[in-house]
Short mmCIF file of C-alpha atoms in Angstrom, two decimals:
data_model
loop_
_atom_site.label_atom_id
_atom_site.label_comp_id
_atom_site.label_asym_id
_atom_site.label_seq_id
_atom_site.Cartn_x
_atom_site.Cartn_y
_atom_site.Cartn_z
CA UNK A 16 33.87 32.59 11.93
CA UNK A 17 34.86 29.29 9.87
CA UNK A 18 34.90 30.19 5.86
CA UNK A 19 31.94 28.09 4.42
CA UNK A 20 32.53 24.24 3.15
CA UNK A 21 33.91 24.27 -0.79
CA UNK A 22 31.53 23.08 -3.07
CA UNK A 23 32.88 19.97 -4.44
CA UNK A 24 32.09 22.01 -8.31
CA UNK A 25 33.21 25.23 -7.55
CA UNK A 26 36.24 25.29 -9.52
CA UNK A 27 33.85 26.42 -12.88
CA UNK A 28 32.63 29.01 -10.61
CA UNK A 29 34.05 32.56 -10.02
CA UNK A 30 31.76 33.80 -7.51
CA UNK A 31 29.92 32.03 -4.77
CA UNK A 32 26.37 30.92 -5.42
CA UNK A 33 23.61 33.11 -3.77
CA UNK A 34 22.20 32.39 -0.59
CA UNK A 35 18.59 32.19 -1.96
CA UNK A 36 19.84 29.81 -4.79
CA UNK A 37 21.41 27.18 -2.08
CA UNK A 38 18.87 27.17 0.34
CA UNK A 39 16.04 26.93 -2.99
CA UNK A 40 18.13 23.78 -4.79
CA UNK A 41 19.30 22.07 -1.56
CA UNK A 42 17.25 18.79 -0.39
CA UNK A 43 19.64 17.77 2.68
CA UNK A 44 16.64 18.76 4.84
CA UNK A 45 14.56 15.73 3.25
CA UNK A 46 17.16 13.13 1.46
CA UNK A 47 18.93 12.43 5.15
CA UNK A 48 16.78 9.85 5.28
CA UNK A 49 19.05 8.37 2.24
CA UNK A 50 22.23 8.09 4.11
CA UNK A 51 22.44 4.78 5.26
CA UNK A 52 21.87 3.23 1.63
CA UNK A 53 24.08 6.40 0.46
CA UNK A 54 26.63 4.74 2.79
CA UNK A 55 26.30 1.35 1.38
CA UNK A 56 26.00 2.17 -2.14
CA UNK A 57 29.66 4.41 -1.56
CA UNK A 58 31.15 1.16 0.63
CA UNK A 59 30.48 -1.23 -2.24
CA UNK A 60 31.58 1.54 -4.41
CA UNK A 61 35.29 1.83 -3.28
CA UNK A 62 35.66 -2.02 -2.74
CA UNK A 63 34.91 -2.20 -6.64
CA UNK A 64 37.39 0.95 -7.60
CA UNK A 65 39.72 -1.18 -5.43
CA UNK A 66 39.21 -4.83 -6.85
CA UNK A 67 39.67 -3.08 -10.41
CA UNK A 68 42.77 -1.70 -8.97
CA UNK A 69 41.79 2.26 -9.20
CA UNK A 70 42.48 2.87 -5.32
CA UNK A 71 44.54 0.37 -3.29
CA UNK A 72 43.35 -1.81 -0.61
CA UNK A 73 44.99 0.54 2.17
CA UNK A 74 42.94 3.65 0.34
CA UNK A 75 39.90 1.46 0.37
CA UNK A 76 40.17 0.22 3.60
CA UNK A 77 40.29 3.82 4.96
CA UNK A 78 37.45 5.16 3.24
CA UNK A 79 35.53 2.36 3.98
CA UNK A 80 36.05 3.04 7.96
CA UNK A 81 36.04 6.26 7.51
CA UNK A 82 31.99 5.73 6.01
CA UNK A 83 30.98 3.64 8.61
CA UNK A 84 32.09 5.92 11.63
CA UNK A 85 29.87 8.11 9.61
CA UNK A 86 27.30 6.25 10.07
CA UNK A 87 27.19 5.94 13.52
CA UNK A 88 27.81 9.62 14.46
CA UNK A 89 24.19 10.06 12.37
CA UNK A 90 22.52 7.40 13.98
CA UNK A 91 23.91 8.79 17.44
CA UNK A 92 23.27 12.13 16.46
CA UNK A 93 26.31 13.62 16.21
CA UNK A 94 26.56 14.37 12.80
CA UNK A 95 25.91 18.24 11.59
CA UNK A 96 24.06 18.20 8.26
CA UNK A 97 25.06 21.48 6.41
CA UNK A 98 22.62 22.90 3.96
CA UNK A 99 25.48 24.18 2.00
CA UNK A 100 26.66 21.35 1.13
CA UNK A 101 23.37 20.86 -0.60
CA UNK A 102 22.32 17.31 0.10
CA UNK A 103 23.02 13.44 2.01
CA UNK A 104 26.14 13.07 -0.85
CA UNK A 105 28.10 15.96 -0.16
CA UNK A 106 27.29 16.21 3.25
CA UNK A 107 28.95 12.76 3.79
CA UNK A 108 31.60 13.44 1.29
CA UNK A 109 32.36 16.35 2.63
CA UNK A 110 33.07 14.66 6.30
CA UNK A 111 34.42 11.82 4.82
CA UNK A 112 37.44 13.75 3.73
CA UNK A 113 37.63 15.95 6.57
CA UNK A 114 37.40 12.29 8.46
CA UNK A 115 40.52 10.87 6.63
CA UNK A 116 41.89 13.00 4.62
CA UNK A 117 42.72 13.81 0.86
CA UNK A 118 42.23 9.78 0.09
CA UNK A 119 38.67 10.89 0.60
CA UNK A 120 38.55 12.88 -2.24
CA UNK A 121 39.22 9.57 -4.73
CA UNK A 122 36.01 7.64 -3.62
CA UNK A 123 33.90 10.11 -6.26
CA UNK A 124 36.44 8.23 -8.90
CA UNK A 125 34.20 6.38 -11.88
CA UNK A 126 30.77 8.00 -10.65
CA UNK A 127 28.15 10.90 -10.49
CA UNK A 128 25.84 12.00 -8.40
CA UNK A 129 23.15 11.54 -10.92
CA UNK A 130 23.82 7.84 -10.78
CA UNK A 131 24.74 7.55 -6.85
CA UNK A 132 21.53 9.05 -5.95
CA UNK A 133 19.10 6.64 -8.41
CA UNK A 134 21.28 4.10 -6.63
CA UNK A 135 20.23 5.57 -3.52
CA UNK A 136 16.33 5.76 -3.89
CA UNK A 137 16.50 2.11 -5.27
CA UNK A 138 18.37 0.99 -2.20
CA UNK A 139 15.86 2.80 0.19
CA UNK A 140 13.10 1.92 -1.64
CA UNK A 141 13.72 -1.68 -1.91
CA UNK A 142 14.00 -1.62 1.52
CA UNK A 143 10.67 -0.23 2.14
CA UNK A 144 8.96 -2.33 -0.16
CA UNK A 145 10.08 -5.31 1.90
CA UNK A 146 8.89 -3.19 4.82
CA UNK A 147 5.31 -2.83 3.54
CA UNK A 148 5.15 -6.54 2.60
CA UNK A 149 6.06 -7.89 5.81
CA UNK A 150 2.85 -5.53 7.07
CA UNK A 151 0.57 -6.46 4.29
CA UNK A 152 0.98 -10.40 4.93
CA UNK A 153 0.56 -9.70 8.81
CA UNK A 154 -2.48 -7.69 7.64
CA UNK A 155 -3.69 -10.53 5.41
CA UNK A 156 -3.16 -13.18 7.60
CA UNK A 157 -5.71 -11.42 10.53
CA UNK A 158 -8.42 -10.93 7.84
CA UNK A 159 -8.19 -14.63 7.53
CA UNK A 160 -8.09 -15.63 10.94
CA UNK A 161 -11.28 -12.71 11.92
CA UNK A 162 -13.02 -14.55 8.54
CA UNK A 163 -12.66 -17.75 9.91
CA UNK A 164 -14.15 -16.64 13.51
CA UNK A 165 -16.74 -14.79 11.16
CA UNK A 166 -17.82 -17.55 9.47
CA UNK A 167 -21.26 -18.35 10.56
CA UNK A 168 -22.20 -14.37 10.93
CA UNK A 169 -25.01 -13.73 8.38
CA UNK A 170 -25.24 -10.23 7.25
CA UNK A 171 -26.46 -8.50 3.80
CA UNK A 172 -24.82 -8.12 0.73
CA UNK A 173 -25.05 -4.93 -0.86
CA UNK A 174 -24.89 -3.43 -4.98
CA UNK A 175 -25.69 0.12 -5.02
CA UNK A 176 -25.84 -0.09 -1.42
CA UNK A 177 -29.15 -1.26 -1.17
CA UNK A 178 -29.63 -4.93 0.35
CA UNK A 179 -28.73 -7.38 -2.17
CA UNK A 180 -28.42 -10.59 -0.96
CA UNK A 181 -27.67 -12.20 2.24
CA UNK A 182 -24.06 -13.31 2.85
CA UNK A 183 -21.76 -13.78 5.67
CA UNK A 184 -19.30 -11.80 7.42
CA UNK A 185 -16.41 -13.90 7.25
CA UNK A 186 -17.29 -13.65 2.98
CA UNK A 187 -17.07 -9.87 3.13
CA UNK A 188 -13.67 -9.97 5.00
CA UNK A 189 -12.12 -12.44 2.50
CA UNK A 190 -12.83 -9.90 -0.31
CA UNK A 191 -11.09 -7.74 1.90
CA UNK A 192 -8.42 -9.77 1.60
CA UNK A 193 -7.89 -10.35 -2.01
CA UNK A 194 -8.12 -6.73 -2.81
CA UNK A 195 -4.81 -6.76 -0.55
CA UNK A 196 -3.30 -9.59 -2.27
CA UNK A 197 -3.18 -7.50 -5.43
CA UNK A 198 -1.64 -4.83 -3.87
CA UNK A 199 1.11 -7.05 -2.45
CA UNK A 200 1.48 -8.84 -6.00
CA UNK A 201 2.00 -5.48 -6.86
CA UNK A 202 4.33 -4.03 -4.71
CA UNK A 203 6.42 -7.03 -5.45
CA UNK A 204 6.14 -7.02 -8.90
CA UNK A 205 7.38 -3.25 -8.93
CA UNK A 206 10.43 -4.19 -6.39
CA UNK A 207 11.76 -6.31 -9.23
CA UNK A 208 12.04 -3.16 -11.41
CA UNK A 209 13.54 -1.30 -8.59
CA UNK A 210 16.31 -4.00 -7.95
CA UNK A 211 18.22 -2.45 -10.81
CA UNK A 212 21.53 -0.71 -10.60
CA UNK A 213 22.28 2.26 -12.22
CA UNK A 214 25.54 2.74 -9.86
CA UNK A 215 28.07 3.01 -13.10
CA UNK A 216 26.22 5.21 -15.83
CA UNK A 217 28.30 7.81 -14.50
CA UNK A 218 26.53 11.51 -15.26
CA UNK A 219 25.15 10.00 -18.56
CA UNK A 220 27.91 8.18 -20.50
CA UNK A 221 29.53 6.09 -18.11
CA UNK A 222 33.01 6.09 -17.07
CA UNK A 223 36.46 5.19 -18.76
CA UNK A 224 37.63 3.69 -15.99
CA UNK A 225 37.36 -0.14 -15.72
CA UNK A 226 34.75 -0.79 -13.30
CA UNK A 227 33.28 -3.75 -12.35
CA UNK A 228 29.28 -3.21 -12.36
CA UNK A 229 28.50 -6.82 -11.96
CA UNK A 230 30.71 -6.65 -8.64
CA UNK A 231 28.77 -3.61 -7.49
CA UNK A 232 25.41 -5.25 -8.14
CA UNK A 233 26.11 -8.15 -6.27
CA UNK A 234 27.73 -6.48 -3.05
CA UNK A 235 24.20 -4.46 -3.16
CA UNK A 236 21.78 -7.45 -3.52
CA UNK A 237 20.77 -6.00 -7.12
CA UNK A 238 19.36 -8.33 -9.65
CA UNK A 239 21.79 -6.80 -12.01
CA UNK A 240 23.28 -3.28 -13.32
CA UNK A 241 21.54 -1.32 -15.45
CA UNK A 242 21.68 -1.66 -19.50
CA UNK A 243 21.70 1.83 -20.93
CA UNK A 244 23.44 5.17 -18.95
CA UNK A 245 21.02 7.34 -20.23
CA UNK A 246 18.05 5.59 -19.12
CA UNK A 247 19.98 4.47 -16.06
CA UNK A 248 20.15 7.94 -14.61
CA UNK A 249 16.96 9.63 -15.69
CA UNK A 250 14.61 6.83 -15.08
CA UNK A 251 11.89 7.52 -12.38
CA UNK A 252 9.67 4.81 -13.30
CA UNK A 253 10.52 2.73 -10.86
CA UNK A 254 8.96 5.66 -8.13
CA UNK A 255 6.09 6.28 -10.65
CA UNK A 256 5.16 2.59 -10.35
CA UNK A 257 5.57 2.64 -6.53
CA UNK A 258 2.86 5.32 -6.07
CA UNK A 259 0.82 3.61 -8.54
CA UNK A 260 0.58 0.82 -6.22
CA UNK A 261 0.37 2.83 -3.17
CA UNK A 262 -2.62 4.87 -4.56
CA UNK A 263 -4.42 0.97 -5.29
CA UNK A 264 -3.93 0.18 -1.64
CA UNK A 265 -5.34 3.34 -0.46
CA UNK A 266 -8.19 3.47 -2.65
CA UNK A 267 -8.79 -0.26 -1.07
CA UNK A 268 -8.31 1.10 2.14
CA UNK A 269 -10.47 3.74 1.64
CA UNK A 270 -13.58 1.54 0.47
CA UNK A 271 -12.76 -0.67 3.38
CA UNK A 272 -12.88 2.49 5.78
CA UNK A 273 -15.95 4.03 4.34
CA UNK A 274 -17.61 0.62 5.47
CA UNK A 275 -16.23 0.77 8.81
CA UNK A 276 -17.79 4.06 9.26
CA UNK A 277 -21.11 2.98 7.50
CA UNK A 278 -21.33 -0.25 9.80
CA UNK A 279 -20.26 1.62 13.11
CA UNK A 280 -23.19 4.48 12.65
CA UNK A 281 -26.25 3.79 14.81
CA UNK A 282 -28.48 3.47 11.56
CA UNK A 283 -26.55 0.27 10.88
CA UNK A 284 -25.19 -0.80 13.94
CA UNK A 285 -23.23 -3.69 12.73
CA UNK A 286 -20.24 -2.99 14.33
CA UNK A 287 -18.40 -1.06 17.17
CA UNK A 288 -14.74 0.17 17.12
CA UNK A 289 -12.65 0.02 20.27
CA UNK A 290 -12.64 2.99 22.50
CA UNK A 291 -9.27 3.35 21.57
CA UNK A 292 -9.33 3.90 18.07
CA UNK A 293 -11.58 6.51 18.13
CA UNK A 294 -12.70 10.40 19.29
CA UNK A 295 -14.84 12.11 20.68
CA UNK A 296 -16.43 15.46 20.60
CA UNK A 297 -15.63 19.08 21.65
CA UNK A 298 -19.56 19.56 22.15
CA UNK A 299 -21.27 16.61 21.81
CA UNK A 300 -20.79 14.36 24.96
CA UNK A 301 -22.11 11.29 23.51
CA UNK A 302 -20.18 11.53 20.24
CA UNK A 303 -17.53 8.61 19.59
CA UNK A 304 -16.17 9.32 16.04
CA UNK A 305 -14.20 7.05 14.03
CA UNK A 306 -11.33 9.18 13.05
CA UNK A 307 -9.16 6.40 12.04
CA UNK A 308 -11.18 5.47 9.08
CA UNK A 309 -11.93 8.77 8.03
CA UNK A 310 -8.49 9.60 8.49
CA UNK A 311 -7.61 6.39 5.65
CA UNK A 312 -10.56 7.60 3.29
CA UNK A 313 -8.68 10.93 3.74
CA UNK A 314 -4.78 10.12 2.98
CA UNK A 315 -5.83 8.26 -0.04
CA UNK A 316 -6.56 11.46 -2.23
CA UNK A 317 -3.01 12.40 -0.74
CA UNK A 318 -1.05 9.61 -2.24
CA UNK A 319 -3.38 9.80 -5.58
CA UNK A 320 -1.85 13.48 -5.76
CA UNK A 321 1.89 12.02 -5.07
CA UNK A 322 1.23 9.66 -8.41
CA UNK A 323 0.05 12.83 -10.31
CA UNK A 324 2.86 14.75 -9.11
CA UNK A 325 5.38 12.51 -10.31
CA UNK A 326 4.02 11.90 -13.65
CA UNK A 327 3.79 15.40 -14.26
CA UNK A 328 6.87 16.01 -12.68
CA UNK A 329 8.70 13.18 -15.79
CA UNK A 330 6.14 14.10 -18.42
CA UNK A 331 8.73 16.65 -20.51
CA UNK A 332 11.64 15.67 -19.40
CA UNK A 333 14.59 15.18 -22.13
CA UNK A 334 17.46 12.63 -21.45
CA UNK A 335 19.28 12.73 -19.51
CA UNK A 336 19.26 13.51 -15.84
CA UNK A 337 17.90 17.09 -15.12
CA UNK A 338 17.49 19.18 -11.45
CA UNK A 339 13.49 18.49 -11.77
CA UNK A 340 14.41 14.69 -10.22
CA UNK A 341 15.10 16.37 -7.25
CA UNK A 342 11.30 16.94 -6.77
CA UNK A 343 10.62 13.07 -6.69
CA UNK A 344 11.51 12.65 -3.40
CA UNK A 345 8.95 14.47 -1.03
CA UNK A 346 6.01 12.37 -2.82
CA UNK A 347 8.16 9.20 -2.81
CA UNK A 348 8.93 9.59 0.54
CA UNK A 349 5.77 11.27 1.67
CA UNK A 350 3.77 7.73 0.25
CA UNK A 351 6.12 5.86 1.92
CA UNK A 352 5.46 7.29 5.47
CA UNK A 353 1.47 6.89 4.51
CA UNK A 354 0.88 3.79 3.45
CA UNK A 355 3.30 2.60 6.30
CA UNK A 356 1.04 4.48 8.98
CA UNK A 357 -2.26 3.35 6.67
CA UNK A 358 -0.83 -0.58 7.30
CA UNK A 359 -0.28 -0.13 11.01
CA UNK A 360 -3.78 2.14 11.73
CA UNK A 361 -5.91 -0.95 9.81
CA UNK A 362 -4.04 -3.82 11.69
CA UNK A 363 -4.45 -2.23 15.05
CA UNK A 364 -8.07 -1.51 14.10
CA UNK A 365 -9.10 -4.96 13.00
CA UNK A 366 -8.58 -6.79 16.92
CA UNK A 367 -10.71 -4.09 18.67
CA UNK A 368 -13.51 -4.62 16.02
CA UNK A 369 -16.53 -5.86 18.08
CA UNK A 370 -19.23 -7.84 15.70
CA UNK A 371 -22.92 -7.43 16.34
CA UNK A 372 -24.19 -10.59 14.70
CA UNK A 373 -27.88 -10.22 15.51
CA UNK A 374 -27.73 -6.79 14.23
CA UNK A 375 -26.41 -7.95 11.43
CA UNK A 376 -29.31 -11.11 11.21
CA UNK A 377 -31.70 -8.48 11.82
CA UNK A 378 -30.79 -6.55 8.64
CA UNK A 379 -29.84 -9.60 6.35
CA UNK A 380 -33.92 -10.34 7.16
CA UNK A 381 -34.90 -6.98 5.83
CA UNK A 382 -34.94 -5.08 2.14
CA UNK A 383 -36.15 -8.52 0.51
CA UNK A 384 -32.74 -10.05 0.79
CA UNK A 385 -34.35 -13.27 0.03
CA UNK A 386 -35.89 -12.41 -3.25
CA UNK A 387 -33.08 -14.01 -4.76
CA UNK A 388 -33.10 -17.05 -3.01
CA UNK A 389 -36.57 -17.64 -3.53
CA UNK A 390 -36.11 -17.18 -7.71
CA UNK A 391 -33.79 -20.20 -6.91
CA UNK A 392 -36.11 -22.13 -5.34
CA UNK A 393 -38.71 -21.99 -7.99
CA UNK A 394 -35.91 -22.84 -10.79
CA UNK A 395 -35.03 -25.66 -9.05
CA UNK A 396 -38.81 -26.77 -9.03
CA UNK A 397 -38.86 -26.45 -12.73
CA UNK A 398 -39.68 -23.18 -13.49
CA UNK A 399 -37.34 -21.31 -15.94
CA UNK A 400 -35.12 -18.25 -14.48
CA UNK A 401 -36.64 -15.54 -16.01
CA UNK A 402 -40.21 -16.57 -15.53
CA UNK A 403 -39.51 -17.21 -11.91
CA UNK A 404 -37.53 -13.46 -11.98
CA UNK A 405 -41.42 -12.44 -12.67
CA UNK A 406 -43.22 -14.16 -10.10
CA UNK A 407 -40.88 -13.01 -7.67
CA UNK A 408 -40.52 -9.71 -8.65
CA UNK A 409 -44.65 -9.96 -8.22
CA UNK A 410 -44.31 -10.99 -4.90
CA UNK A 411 -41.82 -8.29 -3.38
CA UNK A 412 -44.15 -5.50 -5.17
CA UNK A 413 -46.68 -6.94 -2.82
CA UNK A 414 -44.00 -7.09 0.02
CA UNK A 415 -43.50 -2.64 -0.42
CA UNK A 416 -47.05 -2.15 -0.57
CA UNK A 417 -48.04 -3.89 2.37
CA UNK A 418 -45.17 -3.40 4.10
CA UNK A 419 -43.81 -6.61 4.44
CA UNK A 420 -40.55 -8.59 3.77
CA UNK A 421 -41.41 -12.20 2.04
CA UNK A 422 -40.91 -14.03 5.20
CA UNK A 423 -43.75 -12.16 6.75
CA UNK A 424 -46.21 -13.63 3.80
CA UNK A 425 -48.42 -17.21 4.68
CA UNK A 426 -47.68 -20.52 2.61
CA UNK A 427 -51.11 -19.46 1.00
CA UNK A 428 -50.14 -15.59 -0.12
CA UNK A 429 -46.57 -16.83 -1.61
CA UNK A 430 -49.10 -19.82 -3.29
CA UNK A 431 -50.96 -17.36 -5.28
CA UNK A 432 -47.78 -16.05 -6.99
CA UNK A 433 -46.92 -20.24 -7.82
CA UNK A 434 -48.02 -23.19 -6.76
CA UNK A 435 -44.24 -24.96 -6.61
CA UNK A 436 -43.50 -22.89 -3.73
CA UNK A 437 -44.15 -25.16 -0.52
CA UNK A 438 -43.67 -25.30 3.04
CA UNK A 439 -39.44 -25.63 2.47
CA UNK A 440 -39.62 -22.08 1.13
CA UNK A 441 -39.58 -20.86 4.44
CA UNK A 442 -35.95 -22.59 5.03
CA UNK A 443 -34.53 -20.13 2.77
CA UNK A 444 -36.81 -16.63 3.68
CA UNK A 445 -36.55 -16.98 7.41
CA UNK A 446 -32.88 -17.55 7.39
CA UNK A 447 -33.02 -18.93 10.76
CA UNK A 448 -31.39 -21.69 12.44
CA UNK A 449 -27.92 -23.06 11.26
CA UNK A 450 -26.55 -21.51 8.05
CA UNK A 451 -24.04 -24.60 7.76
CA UNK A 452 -26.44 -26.69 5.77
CA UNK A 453 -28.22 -23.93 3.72
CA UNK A 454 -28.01 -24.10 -0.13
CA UNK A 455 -28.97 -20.78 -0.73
CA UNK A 456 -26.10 -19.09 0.57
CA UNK A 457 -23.98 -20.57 -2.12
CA UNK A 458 -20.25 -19.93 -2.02
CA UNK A 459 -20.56 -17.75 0.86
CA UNK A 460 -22.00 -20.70 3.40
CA UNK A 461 -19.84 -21.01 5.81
CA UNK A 462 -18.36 -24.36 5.40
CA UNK A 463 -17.49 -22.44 1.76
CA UNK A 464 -15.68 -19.23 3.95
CA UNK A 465 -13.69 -21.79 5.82
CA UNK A 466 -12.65 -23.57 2.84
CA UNK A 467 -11.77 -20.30 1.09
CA UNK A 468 -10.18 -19.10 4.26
CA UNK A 469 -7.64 -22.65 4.00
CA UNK A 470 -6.93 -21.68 0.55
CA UNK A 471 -6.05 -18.26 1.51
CA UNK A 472 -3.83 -19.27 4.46
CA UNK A 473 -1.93 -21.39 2.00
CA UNK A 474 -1.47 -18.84 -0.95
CA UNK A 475 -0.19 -16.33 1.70
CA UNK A 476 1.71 -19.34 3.56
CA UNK A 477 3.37 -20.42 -0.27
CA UNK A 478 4.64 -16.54 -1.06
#
């Protein structure tokens, strides 16, 4: 039997640590997914420690091949991860030297793992966040073009979700949209904190060698290194921030869900997902249940649990690093994953989505949508708002207790409540016809969707 791997610290230690104790601190089994920006970070690492003239060019050059046949043994799966050598650092360490030698041993020179593995998370992380913004703008862009298509699809508006007034689909799907384009403001406004190094604070206090962290930053596509070691190494804002952002978008995706499932029900009938996207029943044969969406609603108190986690997790923390950081990984990495799948599950939704306009007509017609509209009218004849709020409101009491929706009433019946209402009034109740030229439906007419649509294209188009 081969004698366990030496722990990198053991010198301090006079007896080996307990079994419990390395299985308990050990993260190997989740930070592997680290080891390709690990890699990198180390790579630009020993090309600094050998422009600064701390290891030569033959020393760097050797553990610089040495690394990236590292690399691909993982991604070929030949690489053994050992959970006593505790996580992705000392696991590649660790076969680095056995790899090359006792030159592997210098590439540690200048640094910690407190500061290699911020360096890490930032490297991975920025990563991701380009990741989830190249599927937030393909998102975005089919909300335009299904808004566009949408356009002329009358359907009503809700508050409180009772009918409101009457709108059109293409309108709804644009809000859609700009909720998203706050996210993705978001998510890029947080990547510019991220793009910090901290590859150089050392354990806390930096290093007395002479190190070139302005090198380092720029082999690594960082903005720029890090101002204060301290901060540099304990800092978990940058993650904190991240899940904020995340738990936005799934709270949006989560409203935008809980209408999917709303509109596909047979009491609204608005819409139908594709077969494809959705389940069926153990015991009721004519069940088709729209999993997905629930599924979004569902992973959203998930992530909101990651962001509570993690500022719980940096609430009492002292400077500078401490073991806690270790637990900022799983709900880093666990959002990550989410929002990822969240982005890909809404995309592949949105194609299959099949409209039922007249449906939708039908129910834009009903709940006094038009009261509204009507107020309008009679303002625009000279009557002032909140007088013609009365006569209105008159009129749809009426409406209830005959049990009939203002389109429904004769010229004469919607006379006796004013007599400025004429025959035109039924232009805007009746909402039939083409919506292109109606007044009433205000900045979400369709000419007015399409225009906002154009803008919409461009913003995304210009970022």
């Amino acid at each position: 039997m081969s004698a366990a791997p030496r722990k990198p610290w053991g010198g301090r230690f006079a007896e080996p640590t307990n079994a419990f104790v390395e299985r308990f601190t050990a993260s190997v089994g989740l930070d592997q997914r680290l080891a390709h920006h690990d890699i990198m970070g180390s790579i630009a690492h020993a090309r600094m420690l050998a422009r600064v003239g701390v290891l030569t060019d033959a020393e760097a050059g050797a553990i610089v091949a040495g690394l990236e046949g590292i690399e691909t043994d993982i991604v070929e799966g030949r690489f053994t991860w050992q959970v006593v050598l505790e996580d992705v650092h000392m696991n590649i360490e660790s076969a680095l030297v056995q790899r090359i030698g006792e030159v592997g041993k210098k590439l540690h020179t200048a640094r910690s793992r407190n500061d290699q593995v911020a360096t890490d998370v930032r490297l991975w992380l920025r990563d991701e966040i380009d990741a989830i913004d190249g599927q937030l703008r393909e998102t975005m862009a089919a909300l335009i073009e299904r808004a566009e298509r949408e356009a002329d699809t009358l359907m009503p508006g809700f508050t409180h979700l009772q009918t409101a007034q009457p709108i059109t689909f293409g309108h709804h799907l644009l809000a859609w949209f700009e909720m998203l384009a706050r996210d993705r403001e978001r998510f890029q406004n947080c990547r510019r904190r991220v793009n910090v190094m901290p590859l150089g604070a050392a354990a806390l206090a930096g290093t007395s060698f002479p190190i070139d962290r302005i090198y380092t930053a720029q082999l690594l596509g960082f903005d720029r290194p890090t101002e204060n070691s301290l901060d540099a190494v304990s800092d978990r804002d940058f993650a904190i921030e991240f899940v904020a952002a995340a738990a936005l978008l799934m709270t949006h995706f989560s409203r935008m869900a809980e209408e999917l499932v709303l509109w596909s029900s047979v009491q609204f009938g608005f819409i139908s997902l594709a077969d494809t996207w959705c389940t069926g029943s153990s015991i009721m044969p004519q069940k088709k249940n729209p999993d997905v969406p629930e599924l979004l609603r569902g992973k959203t108190g998930r992530v909101n649990g990651h962001l509570v986690a993690l500022l719980t997790l940096m609430k009492a923390q002292p400077l500078a690093y401490n073991k806690d950081n270790q637990e900022d990984k799983e709900p880093l990495f666990d959002t990550v994953d989410t929002v990822r799948d969240s982005l890909t599950a809404f995309a592949g939704m949105l194609p299959g989505l099949t409209v039922h306009a007249e449906r939708m007509r039908e129910s834009a017609r009903a709940g006094f949508a038009t009261a509204t509209d009507l107020a309008d009218y009679l303002v625009r004849h000279g009557l002032p708002f909140r007088d013609a709020h009365e006569v209105v409101g008159q009129a749809v009491r009426r409406g209830v207790e005959t049990g009939r929706d203002l389109a429904a009433f004769t010229l004469d019946e919607l006379r006796s409540f004013s007599p400025l209402i004429g025959e035109d009034v039924f232009a805007v109740l009746t909402l039939e016809g083409s919506v292109n030229a109606r007044d009433h439906l205000g900045g979400t007419a369709p000419r007015q969707v399409r225009a906002a649509a154009a803008r919409a294209r461009a913003r995304l188009d210009n970022t």
